[in-house]
Amino acid sequence: MMDALMLGFKDLFKHRRLFFIFEACLLMVCVIIMSASFALIWELDQRSIDTTSLEAYTVIPTSNDMTSNSQLIRKANQLLNKGGRSFFHSEYLTSQIGLTTIIVIDSDLNNLLYNDEEMSQTTYAKIFTKADLGQTLTTFDFPEPTEIGSTDISRFDDRIFESLFEDEVVIVLLNTNHLDKWMENTYGSEIFDLVDNVQFNALDKKNGVVAEFEAIFEDSFLTLQSNNYPNDELRFILLYVFPAVAFVIVALLVALTIMYVSLFKKLYREYTIHLIAGATLRAIYVRNSVFIITLIVLCLFGVSVLNGFELNDIFGIISITLLLIFFIFELLLYVVLKKRNISITLKGED
Amino acid sequence: MRLLALENLSKVYHKNTRSETHVLENCSFELNKGDILVISGESGSGKSTFLNITGLLDKVYDGEYTIRGQAVKKLNNNQLAILRNEMFGIVFQDYVLVEHASAYENIIIPLYYSKKYKRKERRHRIREIAQTLKIEDILDKSVSQLSGGQRQRVAIARALINDPDVLLLDEPTSALNPDLALDILKFILSFGQKHHKTIVLVTHDTQTLPNVFNKHYQLIQGKMTLS
Ligand SMILES: Nc1ncnc2c1ncn2[C@@H]1O[C@H](COP(=O)(O)OP(=O)(O)OP(=O)(O)O)[C@@H](O)[C@H]1O
Ligand SMILES: [Mg+2]
């Protein structure tokens, strides 16, 4: 046993160049699997946060008729009181305040911030500045500034933050009861923006808010085109990324197998000489396994380093993959060793 | 004492295919301790085939093979491995050495699997054998750099290293010049006599053999006959 292990390590040292190529290939397989599963897990997480796919729209202007603006705004106002969320960039306020101003309408936040009866009647809006996104935002209420917890900020539509590049931004969280008042001075483009950025979730859809919204804009100067992009990303991963990944992995595994077989052929004559001298199959097995086990242990270590020594799903996936590779190679060895007749092997080989 | 016996041995290569080759037919043969035996026959008559079966390297044959009264067919792989290690020392026609390894690494191979010699005794044992075969100076050289005669002595050293009961020698001198060949043969045969080894020597050339063997079989068309 000790001798078999020692011989195994000697073989490994003798074929160290092949070993490193092997290791590199195996690590490559692992890294590819890691990033693919990372993308998938991240995407699935995203979906579980949203609980289901969001309803989103692209708008296409169909006429320049602005006469129905106030009508539309009133209806949209009533609607966004019931559900859904949106935001738009206000040209008017931006020029008034001197800072980029985003107006946010969100039924959930609305209930949270304008919760008491008096407030919902008298407060038109709460204004936040983007001091440090992702941190606590300072609110400038009329007239007293108050604090809003960071948990509430996460409830803002992510897309708002994505679209902001300036550090100094004013976010106006509109009291939807007064949306029509705020929109009096707007141009058509802001309605366009509002509709373009609207998002409904599954609950809104269930409550009929989505259907209502679609009905409002049916006869207007805008046409709605429903699209679901978070869903699309998952589809893209499953449909294009995964087959590509699978192809690369299969190619690498084939390369690994070819290399393994060529190594095995090199060693097989020596194994046969040992078998003739009285080696048991087990001794040969142990000897040969040293190479593959070292390979896999090193690879697992490399993966752990890349993974920050975390025992998460990705580590699990990699471990299972490596275990599979290990068993395939061991099986290959078993089949070859068990089947061949010692005396035949000696003929016709170097 | 009866060491091993083969009864009605037949060997067919590639049975039931178009390239079916009948090599040995109903050969019987036995070996007692201390026997020195010569098997001769033309090239292709099946001498190596016979030796492979005797040395437990080929399991595919018809007939009964018993070693010390035990039927070989009933032994499992581990028992066969132990027998190969302790009982037989084989020198092949083309030596069959591990080419990229040193002479030392070649000779030590049977000792890895031996219970006769402890780990600590290995080095000493190899020196001892190397001295008797006059190869102690080339132990660290790679086998691929050795001359034919040196390679052969390495192969013989490997066959002797674990002190086997039976030496199977397949034309051990075919690649050497006649003088050296005779030297080596004389050495092996006298070594065998001195240590009460049982020796099976396969050769196609019986002219130059020293006259120390007690049996001489001839393989002719698959049949083994005593001559
Ligand atoms: N592995 C094999 N597969 C098929 N046929 C084989 C195999 N090994 C040997 N033979 C055939 O068996 C016959 C005997 O071969 P073997 O090697 O035993 O002869 P030999 O007496 O040792 O000859 P030589 O004196 O040339 O060494 C030959 O006809 C050969 O072609
Ligand atoms: Mg032969």
PDB file of N, CA and C in Angstrom, chain A residues 2-87:
ATOM      1  N   MET A   2       1.811   1.301   0.953  1.00  0.00           N
ATOM      2  CA  MET A   2       2.728   2.445   1.023  1.00  0.00           C
ATOM      3  C   MET A   2       3.514   2.568  -0.279  1.00  0.00           C
ATOM      4  N   ASP A   3       3.981   1.402  -0.763  1.00  0.00           N
ATOM      5  CA  ASP A   3       4.764   1.399  -1.997  1.00  0.00           C
ATOM      6  C   ASP A   3       3.914   1.865  -3.166  1.00  0.00           C
ATOM      7  N   ALA A   4       2.664   1.402  -3.178  1.00  0.00           N
ATOM      8  CA  ALA A   4       1.779   1.779  -4.284  1.00  0.00           C
ATOM      9  C   ALA A   4       1.577   3.289  -4.302  1.00  0.00           C
ATOM     10  N   LEU A   5       1.377   3.867  -3.122  1.00  0.00           N
ATOM     11  CA  LEU A   5       1.201   5.325  -3.038  1.00  0.00           C
ATOM     12  C   LEU A   5       2.466   6.043  -3.494  1.00  0.00           C
ATOM     13  N   MET A   6       3.603   5.528  -3.023  1.00  0.00           N
ATOM     14  CA  MET A   6       4.869   6.162  -3.389  1.00  0.00           C
ATOM     15  C   MET A   6       5.075   6.110  -4.907  1.00  0.00           C
ATOM     16  N   LEU A   7       4.795   4.934  -5.481  1.00  0.00           N
ATOM     17  CA  LEU A   7       4.942   4.792  -6.937  1.00  0.00           C
ATOM     18  C   LEU A   7       3.989   5.735  -7.658  1.00  0.00           C
ATOM     19  N   GLY A   8       2.794   5.886  -7.090  1.00  0.00           N
ATOM     20  CA  GLY A   8       1.815   6.794  -7.682  1.00  0.00           C
ATOM     21  C   GLY A   8       2.345   8.217  -7.724  1.00  0.00           C
ATOM     22  N   PHE A   9       2.943   8.661  -6.627  1.00  0.00           N
ATOM     23  CA  PHE A   9       3.468  10.027  -6.600  1.00  0.00           C
ATOM     24  C   PHE A   9       4.677  10.174  -7.525  1.00  0.00           C
ATOM     25  N   LYS A  10       5.458   9.075  -7.637  1.00  0.00           N
ATOM     26  CA  LYS A  10       6.590   9.103  -8.571  1.00  0.00           C
ATOM     27  C   LYS A  10       6.069   9.292 -10.003  1.00  0.00           C
ATOM     28  N   ASP A  11       5.029   8.548 -10.337  1.00  0.00           N
ATOM     29  CA  ASP A  11       4.419   8.680 -11.675  1.00  0.00           C
ATOM     30  C   ASP A  11       3.971  10.116 -11.899  1.00  0.00           C
ATOM     31  N   LEU A  12       3.334  10.649 -10.867  1.00  0.00           N
ATOM     32  CA  LEU A  12       2.809  12.006 -10.963  1.00  0.00           C
ATOM     33  C   LEU A  12       3.944  12.992 -11.243  1.00  0.00           C
ATOM     34  N   PHE A  13       5.051  12.788 -10.508  1.00  0.00           N
ATOM     35  CA  PHE A  13       6.187  13.701 -10.687  1.00  0.00           C
ATOM     36  C   PHE A  13       6.771  13.545 -12.083  1.00  0.00           C
ATOM     37  N   LYS A  14       6.841  12.309 -12.531  1.00  0.00           N
ATOM     38  CA  LYS A  14       7.412  12.033 -13.841  1.00  0.00           C
ATOM     39  C   LYS A  14       6.575  12.674 -14.948  1.00  0.00           C
ATOM     40  N   HIS A  15       5.271  12.702 -14.737  1.00  0.00           N
ATOM     41  CA  HIS A  15       4.373  13.245 -15.761  1.00  0.00           C
ATOM     42  C   HIS A  15       3.794  14.582 -15.306  1.00  0.00           C
ATOM     43  N   ARG A  16       4.634  15.369 -14.644  1.00  0.00           N
ATOM     44  CA  ARG A  16       4.107  16.593 -14.022  1.00  0.00           C
ATOM     45  C   ARG A  16       3.584  17.585 -15.058  1.00  0.00           C
ATOM     46  N   ARG A  17       4.210  17.614 -16.245  1.00  0.00           N
ATOM     47  CA  ARG A  17       3.745  18.573 -17.247  1.00  0.00           C
ATOM     48  C   ARG A  17       2.301  18.239 -17.651  1.00  0.00           C
ATOM     49  N   LEU A  18       2.073  16.966 -17.901  1.00  0.00           N
ATOM     50  CA  LEU A  18       0.719  16.529 -18.246  1.00  0.00           C
ATOM     51  C   LEU A  18      -0.238  16.822 -17.096  1.00  0.00           C
ATOM     52  N   PHE A  19       0.287  16.636 -15.887  1.00  0.00           N
ATOM     53  CA  PHE A  19      -0.539  16.885 -14.705  1.00  0.00           C
ATOM     54  C   PHE A  19      -1.016  18.333 -14.677  1.00  0.00           C
ATOM     55  N   PHE A  20      -0.111  19.275 -14.975  1.00  0.00           N
ATOM     56  CA  PHE A  20      -0.499  20.682 -14.909  1.00  0.00           C
ATOM     57  C   PHE A  20      -1.496  21.038 -16.010  1.00  0.00           C
ATOM     58  N   ILE A  21      -1.289  20.482 -17.196  1.00  0.00           N
ATOM     59  CA  ILE A  21      -2.249  20.727 -18.279  1.00  0.00           C
ATOM     60  C   ILE A  21      -3.626  20.196 -17.863  1.00  0.00           C
ATOM     61  N   PHE A  22      -3.587  19.000 -17.308  1.00  0.00           N
ATOM     62  CA  PHE A  22      -4.794  18.358 -16.794  1.00  0.00           C
ATOM     63  C   PHE A  22      -5.500  19.253 -15.781  1.00  0.00           C
ATOM     64  N   GLU A  23      -4.704  19.733 -14.823  1.00  0.00           N
ATOM     65  CA  GLU A  23      -5.237  20.562 -13.752  1.00  0.00           C
ATOM     66  C   GLU A  23      -5.863  21.827 -14.331  1.00  0.00           C
ATOM     67  N   ALA A  24      -5.151  22.417 -15.305  1.00  0.00           N
ATOM     68  CA  ALA A  24      -5.659  23.648 -15.919  1.00  0.00           C
ATOM     69  C   ALA A  24      -6.997  23.393 -16.601  1.00  0.00           C
ATOM     70  N   CYS A  25      -7.081  22.295 -17.343  1.00  0.00           N
ATOM     71  CA  CYS A  25      -8.336  21.950 -18.029  1.00  0.00           C
ATOM     72  C   CYS A  25      -9.464  21.768 -17.021  1.00  0.00           C
ATOM     73  N   LEU A  26      -9.145  21.025 -15.966  1.00  0.00           N
ATOM     74  CA  LEU A  26     -10.164  20.723 -14.971  1.00  0.00           C
ATOM     75  C   LEU A  26     -10.641  22.003 -14.282  1.00  0.00           C
ATOM     76  N   LEU A  27      -9.696  22.877 -13.958  1.00  0.00           N
ATOM     77  CA  LEU A  27     -10.056  24.143 -13.324  1.00  0.00           C
ATOM     78  C   LEU A  27     -10.926  24.977 -14.256  1.00  0.00           C
ATOM     79  N   MET A  28     -10.573  24.911 -15.556  1.00  0.00           N
ATOM     80  CA  MET A  28     -11.340  25.657 -16.542  1.00  0.00           C
ATOM     81  C   MET A  28     -12.793  25.166 -16.534  1.00  0.00           C
ATOM     82  N   VAL A  29     -12.953  23.840 -16.553  1.00  0.00           N
ATOM     83  CA  VAL A  29     -14.303  23.266 -16.492  1.00  0.00           C
ATOM     84  C   VAL A  29     -15.027  23.802 -15.263  1.00  0.00           C
ATOM     85  N   CYS A  30     -14.315  23.781 -14.124  1.00  0.00           N
ATOM     86  CA  CYS A  30     -14.938  24.208 -12.870  1.00  0.00           C
ATOM     87  C   CYS A  30     -15.330  25.682 -12.925  1.00  0.00           C
ATOM     88  N   VAL A  31     -14.421  26.504 -13.442  1.00  0.00           N
ATOM     89  CA  VAL A  31     -14.711  27.936 -13.477  1.00  0.00           C
ATOM     90  C   VAL A  31     -15.917  28.207 -14.383  1.00  0.00           C
ATOM     91  N   ILE A  32     -15.972  27.511 -15.507  1.00  0.00           N
ATOM     92  CA  ILE A  32     -17.108  27.697 -16.409  1.00  0.00           C
ATOM     93  C   ILE A  32     -18.404  27.287 -15.719  1.00  0.00           C
ATOM     94  N   ILE A  33     -18.366  26.121 -15.079  1.00  0.00           N
ATOM     95  CA  ILE A  33     -19.565  25.672 -14.371  1.00  0.00           C
ATOM     96  C   ILE A  33     -19.935  26.666 -13.271  1.00  0.00           C
ATOM     97  N   MET A  34     -18.888  27.149 -12.573  1.00  0.00           N
ATOM     98  CA  MET A  34     -19.136  28.104 -11.489  1.00  0.00           C
ATOM     99  C   MET A  34     -19.848  29.353 -12.000  1.00  0.00           C
ATOM    100  N   SER A  35     -19.299  29.944 -13.081  1.00  0.00           N
ATOM    101  CA  SER A  35     -19.898  31.209 -13.521  1.00  0.00           C
ATOM    102  C   SER A  35     -21.290  30.974 -14.102  1.00  0.00           C
ATOM    103  N   ALA A  36     -21.458  29.830 -14.787  1.00  0.00           N
ATOM    104  CA  ALA A  36     -22.790  29.542 -15.338  1.00  0.00           C
ATOM    105  C   ALA A  36     -23.799  29.354 -14.218  1.00  0.00           C
ATOM    106  N   SER A  37     -23.409  28.584 -13.187  1.00  0.00           N
ATOM    107  CA  SER A  37     -24.384  28.381 -12.116  1.00  0.00           C
ATOM    108  C   SER A  37     -24.566  29.651 -11.308  1.00  0.00           C
ATOM    109  N   PHE A  38     -23.515  30.461 -11.226  1.00  0.00           N
ATOM    110  CA  PHE A  38     -23.666  31.745 -10.536  1.00  0.00           C
ATOM    111  C   PHE A  38     -24.718  32.605 -11.244  1.00  0.00           C
ATOM    112  N   ALA A  39     -24.604  32.665 -12.580  1.00  0.00           N
ATOM    113  CA  ALA A  39     -25.568  33.454 -13.352  1.00  0.00           C
ATOM    114  C   ALA A  39     -26.985  32.929 -13.155  1.00  0.00           C
ATOM    115  N   LEU A  40     -27.099  31.611 -13.167  1.00  0.00           N
ATOM    116  CA  LEU A  40     -28.435  31.015 -13.027  1.00  0.00           C
ATOM    117  C   LEU A  40     -28.995  31.287 -11.637  1.00  0.00           C
ATOM    118  N   ILE A  41     -28.164  31.051 -10.615  1.00  0.00           N
ATOM    119  CA  ILE A  41     -28.630  31.242  -9.242  1.00  0.00           C
ATOM    120  C   ILE A  41     -29.018  32.700  -9.011  1.00  0.00           C
ATOM    121  N   TRP A  42     -28.193  33.609  -9.538  1.00  0.00           N
ATOM    122  CA  TRP A  42     -28.473  35.038  -9.371  1.00  0.00           C
ATOM    123  C   TRP A  42     -29.799  35.398 -10.020  1.00  0.00           C
ATOM    124  N   GLU A  43     -29.989  34.873 -11.216  1.00  0.00           N
ATOM    125  CA  GLU A  43     -31.207  35.171 -11.959  1.00  0.00           C
ATOM    126  C   GLU A  43     -32.434  34.618 -11.230  1.00  0.00           C
ATOM    127  N   LEU A  44     -32.281  33.400 -10.704  1.00  0.00           N
ATOM    128  CA  LEU A  44     -33.390  32.793  -9.969  1.00  0.00           C
ATOM    129  C   LEU A  44     -33.687  33.586  -8.711  1.00  0.00           C
ATOM    130  N   ASP A  45     -32.623  34.076  -8.046  1.00  0.00           N
ATOM    131  CA  ASP A  45     -32.796  34.909  -6.860  1.00  0.00           C
ATOM    132  C   ASP A  45     -33.581  36.161  -7.202  1.00  0.00           C
ATOM    133  N   GLN A  46     -33.195  36.787  -8.301  1.00  0.00           N
ATOM    134  CA  GLN A  46     -33.884  37.981  -8.741  1.00  0.00           C
ATOM    135  C   GLN A  46     -35.378  37.710  -8.871  1.00  0.00           C
ATOM    136  N   ARG A  47     -35.651  36.587  -9.508  1.00  0.00           N
ATOM    137  CA  ARG A  47     -37.046  36.235  -9.728  1.00  0.00           C
ATOM    138  C   ARG A  47     -37.770  35.992  -8.417  1.00  0.00           C
ATOM    139  N   SER A  48     -37.067  35.389  -7.464  1.00  0.00           N
ATOM    140  CA  SER A  48     -37.757  35.096  -6.212  1.00  0.00           C
ATOM    141  C   SER A  48     -37.994  36.376  -5.414  1.00  0.00           C
ATOM    142  N   ILE A  49     -37.152  37.406  -5.624  1.00  0.00           N
ATOM    143  CA  ILE A  49     -37.403  38.688  -4.972  1.00  0.00           C
ATOM    144  C   ILE A  49     -38.683  39.312  -5.535  1.00  0.00           C
ATOM    145  N   ASP A  50     -38.793  39.308  -6.823  1.00  0.00           N
ATOM    146  CA  ASP A  50     -39.979  39.866  -7.465  1.00  0.00           C
ATOM    147  C   ASP A  50     -41.196  38.961  -7.312  1.00  0.00           C
ATOM    148  N   THR A  51     -40.982  37.841  -6.718  1.00  0.00           N
ATOM    149  CA  THR A  51     -41.950  36.745  -6.562  1.00  0.00           C
ATOM    150  C   THR A  51     -42.453  36.210  -7.899  1.00  0.00           C
ATOM    151  N   THR A  52     -42.597  37.058  -8.862  1.00  0.00           N
ATOM    152  CA  THR A  52     -42.942  36.561 -10.207  1.00  0.00           C
ATOM    153  C   THR A  52     -42.500  37.592 -11.219  1.00  0.00           C
ATOM    154  N   SER A  53     -42.649  37.284 -12.461  1.00  0.00           N
ATOM    155  CA  SER A  53     -42.190  38.209 -13.486  1.00  0.00           C
ATOM    156  C   SER A  53     -43.001  39.499 -13.445  1.00  0.00           C
ATOM    157  N   LEU A  54     -42.320  40.615 -13.683  1.00  0.00           N
ATOM    158  CA  LEU A  54     -43.000  41.901 -13.655  1.00  0.00           C
ATOM    159  C   LEU A  54     -43.584  42.214 -15.018  1.00  0.00           C
ATOM    160  N   GLU A  55     -44.676  42.912 -14.974  1.00  0.00           N
ATOM    161  CA  GLU A  55     -45.289  43.366 -16.217  1.00  0.00           C
ATOM    162  C   GLU A  55     -44.674  44.714 -16.561  1.00  0.00           C
ATOM    163  N   ALA A  56     -44.142  44.842 -17.742  1.00  0.00           N
ATOM    164  CA  ALA A  56     -43.548  46.120 -18.115  1.00  0.00           C
ATOM    165  C   ALA A  56     -43.969  46.473 -19.539  1.00  0.00           C
ATOM    166  N   TYR A  57     -43.817  47.766 -19.872  1.00  0.00           N
ATOM    167  CA  TYR A  57     -44.327  48.216 -21.167  1.00  0.00           C
ATOM    168  C   TYR A  57     -43.323  49.060 -21.927  1.00  0.00           C
ATOM    169  N   THR A  58     -43.405  48.954 -23.186  1.00  0.00           N
ATOM    170  CA  THR A  58     -42.746  49.918 -24.044  1.00  0.00           C
ATOM    171  C   THR A  58     -43.858  50.699 -24.717  1.00  0.00           C
ATOM    172  N   VAL A  59     -43.693  52.040 -24.796  1.00  0.00           N
ATOM    173  CA  VAL A  59     -44.781  52.805 -25.418  1.00  0.00           C
ATOM    174  C   VAL A  59     -44.345  53.332 -26.775  1.00  0.00           C
ATOM    175  N   ILE A  60     -45.287  53.361 -27.640  1.00  0.00           N
ATOM    176  CA  ILE A  60     -45.024  53.871 -28.981  1.00  0.00           C
ATOM    177  C   ILE A  60     -45.996  55.021 -29.232  1.00  0.00           C
ATOM    178  N   PRO A  61     -45.489  56.241 -29.408  1.00  0.00           N
ATOM    179  CA  PRO A  61     -46.397  57.363 -29.678  1.00  0.00           C
ATOM    180  C   PRO A  61     -47.070  57.166 -31.036  1.00  0.00           C
ATOM    181  N   THR A  62     -48.365  57.441 -31.070  1.00  0.00           N
ATOM    182  CA  THR A  62     -49.077  57.245 -32.331  1.00  0.00           C
ATOM    183  C   THR A  62     -49.662  58.542 -32.885  1.00  0.00           C
ATOM    184  N   SER A  63     -49.688  59.619 -32.043  1.00  0.00           N
ATOM    185  CA  SER A  63     -50.135  60.905 -32.581  1.00  0.00           C
ATOM    186  C   SER A  63     -49.616  62.030 -31.706  1.00  0.00           C
ATOM    187  N   ASN A  64     -49.779  63.242 -32.141  1.00  0.00           N
ATOM    188  CA  ASN A  64     -49.311  64.376 -31.374  1.00  0.00           C
ATOM    189  C   ASN A  64     -50.428  65.087 -30.623  1.00  0.00           C
ATOM    190  N   ASP A  65     -51.547  64.474 -30.613  1.00  0.00           N
ATOM    191  CA  ASP A  65     -52.705  65.097 -29.987  1.00  0.00           C
ATOM    192  C   ASP A  65     -52.546  65.149 -28.474  1.00  0.00           C
ATOM    193  N   MET A  66     -52.423  66.374 -27.931  1.00  0.00           N
ATOM    194  CA  MET A  66     -52.199  66.525 -26.507  1.00  0.00           C
ATOM    195  C   MET A  66     -53.475  66.909 -25.757  1.00  0.00           C
ATOM    196  N   THR A  67     -54.536  67.034 -26.427  1.00  0.00           N
ATOM    197  CA  THR A  67     -55.743  67.553 -25.773  1.00  0.00           C
ATOM    198  C   THR A  67     -56.242  66.648 -24.680  1.00  0.00           C
ATOM    199  N   SER A  68     -55.970  65.371 -24.809  1.00  0.00           N
ATOM    200  CA  SER A  68     -56.514  64.435 -23.821  1.00  0.00           C
ATOM    201  C   SER A  68     -55.597  64.249 -22.622  1.00  0.00           C
ATOM    202  N   ASN A  69     -54.501  65.030 -22.560  1.00  0.00           N
ATOM    203  CA  ASN A  69     -53.526  64.871 -21.478  1.00  0.00           C
ATOM    204  C   ASN A  69     -54.121  64.844 -20.076  1.00  0.00           C
ATOM    205  N   SER A  70     -54.826  65.872 -19.728  1.00  0.00           N
ATOM    206  CA  SER A  70     -55.314  65.988 -18.353  1.00  0.00           C
ATOM    207  C   SER A  70     -56.263  64.832 -18.020  1.00  0.00           C
ATOM    208  N   GLN A  71     -57.004  64.443 -18.997  1.00  0.00           N
ATOM    209  CA  GLN A  71     -57.904  63.305 -18.834  1.00  0.00           C
ATOM    210  C   GLN A  71     -57.128  62.036 -18.490  1.00  0.00           C
ATOM    211  N   LEU A  72     -56.086  61.823 -19.270  1.00  0.00           N
ATOM    212  CA  LEU A  72     -55.238  60.640 -19.102  1.00  0.00           C
ATOM    213  C   LEU A  72     -54.572  60.623 -17.729  1.00  0.00           C
ATOM    214  N   ILE A  73     -54.046  61.799 -17.373  1.00  0.00           N
ATOM    215  CA  ILE A  73     -53.339  61.890 -16.096  1.00  0.00           C
ATOM    216  C   ILE A  73     -54.263  61.571 -14.942  1.00  0.00           C
ATOM    217  N   ARG A  74     -55.473  62.069 -15.011  1.00  0.00           N
ATOM    218  CA  ARG A  74     -56.413  61.817 -13.932  1.00  0.00           C
ATOM    219  C   ARG A  74     -56.681  60.328 -13.782  1.00  0.00           C
ATOM    220  N   LYS A  75     -56.884  59.716 -14.917  1.00  0.00           N
ATOM    221  CA  LYS A  75     -57.150  58.274 -14.880  1.00  0.00           C
ATOM    222  C   LYS A  75     -55.951  57.487 -14.350  1.00  0.00           C
ATOM    223  N   ALA A  76     -54.780  57.870 -14.841  1.00  0.00           N
ATOM    224  CA  ALA A  76     -53.555  57.186 -14.406  1.00  0.00           C
ATOM    225  C   ALA A  76     -53.346  57.363 -12.913  1.00  0.00           C
ATOM    226  N   ASN A  77     -53.638  58.525 -12.465  1.00  0.00           N
ATOM    227  CA  ASN A  77     -53.538  58.849 -11.054  1.00  0.00           C
ATOM    228  C   ASN A  77     -54.398  57.901 -10.222  1.00  0.00           C
ATOM    229  N   GLN A  78     -55.665  57.800 -10.603  1.00  0.00           N
ATOM    230  CA  GLN A  78     -56.569  56.904  -9.878  1.00  0.00           C
ATOM    231  C   GLN A  78     -56.048  55.478  -9.878  1.00  0.00           C
ATOM    232  N   LEU A  79     -55.527  55.132 -11.010  1.00  0.00           N
ATOM    233  CA  LEU A  79     -55.050  53.759 -11.179  1.00  0.00           C
ATOM    234  C   LEU A  79     -53.835  53.465 -10.305  1.00  0.00           C
ATOM    235  N   LEU A  80     -52.838  54.362 -10.356  1.00  0.00           N
ATOM    236  CA  LEU A  80     -51.597  54.131  -9.612  1.00  0.00           C
ATOM    237  C   LEU A  80     -51.817  54.245  -8.111  1.00  0.00           C
ATOM    238  N   ASN A  81     -52.968  54.702  -7.732  1.00  0.00           N
ATOM    239  CA  ASN A  81     -53.378  54.661  -6.338  1.00  0.00           C
ATOM    240  C   ASN A  81     -53.682  53.234  -5.906  1.00  0.00           C
ATOM    241  N   LYS A  82     -54.164  52.456  -6.849  1.00  0.00           N
ATOM    242  CA  LYS A  82     -54.567  51.083  -6.528  1.00  0.00           C
ATOM    243  C   LYS A  82     -53.411  50.092  -6.601  1.00  0.00           C
ATOM    244  N   GLY A  83     -52.479  50.403  -7.494  1.00  0.00           N
ATOM    245  CA  GLY A  83     -51.363  49.453  -7.632  1.00  0.00           C
ATOM    246  C   GLY A  83     -50.403  49.905  -8.702  1.00  0.00           C
ATOM    247  N   GLY A  84     -49.236  49.239  -8.729  1.00  0.00           N
ATOM    248  CA  GLY A  84     -48.234  49.567  -9.732  1.00  0.00           C
ATOM    249  C   GLY A  84     -47.307  50.665  -9.288  1.00  0.00           C
ATOM    250  N   ARG A  85     -46.251  50.895 -10.037  1.00  0.00           N
ATOM    251  CA  ARG A  85     -45.278  51.913  -9.687  1.00  0.00           C
ATOM    252  C   ARG A  85     -44.629  52.428 -10.970  1.00  0.00           C
ATOM    253  N   SER A  86     -44.237  53.694 -10.902  1.00  0.00           N
ATOM    254  CA  SER A  86     -43.570  54.269 -12.076  1.00  0.00           C
ATOM    255  C   SER A  86     -42.781  55.491 -11.660  1.00  0.00           C
ATOM    256  N   PHE A  87     -42.033  56.053 -12.570  1.00  0.00           N
ATOM    257  CA  PHE A  87     -41.298  57.278 -12.286  1.00  0.00           C
ATOM    258  C   PHE A  87     -41.071  58.017 -13.592  1.00  0.00           C
TER     259      PHE A  87
END
